[in-house]
Tab-separated table of C-alpha atoms in Angstrom:
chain	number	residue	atom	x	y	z
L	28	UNK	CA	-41.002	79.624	95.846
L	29	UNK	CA	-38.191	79.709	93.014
L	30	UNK	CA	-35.718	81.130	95.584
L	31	UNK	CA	-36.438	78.058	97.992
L	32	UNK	CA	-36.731	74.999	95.635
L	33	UNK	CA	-35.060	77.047	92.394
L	34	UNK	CA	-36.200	76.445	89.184
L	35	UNK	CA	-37.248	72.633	89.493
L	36	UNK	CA	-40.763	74.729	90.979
L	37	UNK	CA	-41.441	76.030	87.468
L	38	UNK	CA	-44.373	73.888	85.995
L	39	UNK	CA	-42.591	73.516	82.387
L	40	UNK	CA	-38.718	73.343	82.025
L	41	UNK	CA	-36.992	76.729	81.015
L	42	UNK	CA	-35.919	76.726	77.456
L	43	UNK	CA	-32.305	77.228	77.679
L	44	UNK	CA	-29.486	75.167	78.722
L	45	UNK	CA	-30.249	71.158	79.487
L	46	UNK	CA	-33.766	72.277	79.998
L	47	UNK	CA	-34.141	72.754	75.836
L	48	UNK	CA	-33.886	68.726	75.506
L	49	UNK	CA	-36.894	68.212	76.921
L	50	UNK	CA	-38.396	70.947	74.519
L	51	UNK	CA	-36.716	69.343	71.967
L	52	UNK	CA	-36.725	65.586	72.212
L	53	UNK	CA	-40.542	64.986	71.322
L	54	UNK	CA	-39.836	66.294	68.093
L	55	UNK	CA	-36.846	63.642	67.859
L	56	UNK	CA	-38.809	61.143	69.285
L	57	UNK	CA	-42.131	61.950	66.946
L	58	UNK	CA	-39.170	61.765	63.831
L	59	UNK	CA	-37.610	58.720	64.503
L	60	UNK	CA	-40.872	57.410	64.955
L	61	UNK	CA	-42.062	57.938	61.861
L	62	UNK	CA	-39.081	57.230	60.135
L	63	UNK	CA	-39.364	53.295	61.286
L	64	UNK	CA	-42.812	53.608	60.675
L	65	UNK	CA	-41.652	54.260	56.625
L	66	UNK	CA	-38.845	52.048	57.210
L	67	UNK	CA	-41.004	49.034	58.385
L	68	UNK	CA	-43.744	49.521	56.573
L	69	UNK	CA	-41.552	49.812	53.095
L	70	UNK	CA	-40.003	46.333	54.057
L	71	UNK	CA	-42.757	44.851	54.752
L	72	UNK	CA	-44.244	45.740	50.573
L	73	UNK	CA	-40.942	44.895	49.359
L	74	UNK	CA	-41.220	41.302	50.838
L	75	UNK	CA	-44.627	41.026	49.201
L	76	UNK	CA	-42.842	41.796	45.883
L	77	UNK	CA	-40.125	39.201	46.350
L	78	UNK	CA	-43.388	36.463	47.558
L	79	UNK	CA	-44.682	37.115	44.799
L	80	UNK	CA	-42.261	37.027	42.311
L	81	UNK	CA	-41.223	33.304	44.068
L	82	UNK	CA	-44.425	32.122	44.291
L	83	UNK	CA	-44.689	33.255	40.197
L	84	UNK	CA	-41.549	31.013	39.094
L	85	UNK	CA	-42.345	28.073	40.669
L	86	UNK	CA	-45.588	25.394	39.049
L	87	UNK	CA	-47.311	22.848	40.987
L	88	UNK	CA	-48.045	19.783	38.945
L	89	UNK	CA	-51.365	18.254	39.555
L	90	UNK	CA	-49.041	14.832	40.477
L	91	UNK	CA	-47.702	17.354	43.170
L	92	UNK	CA	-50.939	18.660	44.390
L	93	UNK	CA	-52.154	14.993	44.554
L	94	UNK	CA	-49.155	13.721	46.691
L	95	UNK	CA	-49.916	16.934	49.144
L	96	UNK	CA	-53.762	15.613	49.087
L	97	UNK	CA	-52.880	12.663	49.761
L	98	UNK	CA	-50.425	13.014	52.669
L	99	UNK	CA	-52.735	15.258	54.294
L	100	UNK	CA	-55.926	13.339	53.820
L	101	UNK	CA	-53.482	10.059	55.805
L	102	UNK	CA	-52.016	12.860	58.549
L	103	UNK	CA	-55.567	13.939	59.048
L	104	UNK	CA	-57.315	10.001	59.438
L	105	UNK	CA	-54.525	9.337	62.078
């Protein structure tokens, strides 16, 4: 069979030449996977920390939660 179709008949790829890239890629693949996974997910608690430290320097007034009550309680009658 190998000397008819060559070695495109073996059932995984040989592990030399081009063939060791698709030995090798998963691993990439599972690596630069995880790497965005850390990547995203370190974003992602570093814009909690800058939320919070926003939503920590700025004070609502009661006069401006009143206004907000008020324009919604007139959006929401319409």
């Amino acid at each position: 069979m190998i000397k008819e179709y060559g070695t495109a008949a073996y059932m995984e790829p040989p592990k030399t030449g081009f063939g060791l890239v698709a030995w090798l890629m998963p691993g990439v693949y599972l690596l630069a996977g995880a790497g965005l996974v850390v990547f995203v997910i370190g974003r992602w608690r570093n814009r909690g920390v800058a939320a919070e430290a926003a939503a920590g320097n700025s004070t609502i007034t009661p006069a401006m939660l009143e206004r907000a009550r008020a324009l919604a309680q007139k959006a929401t009658e319409e």
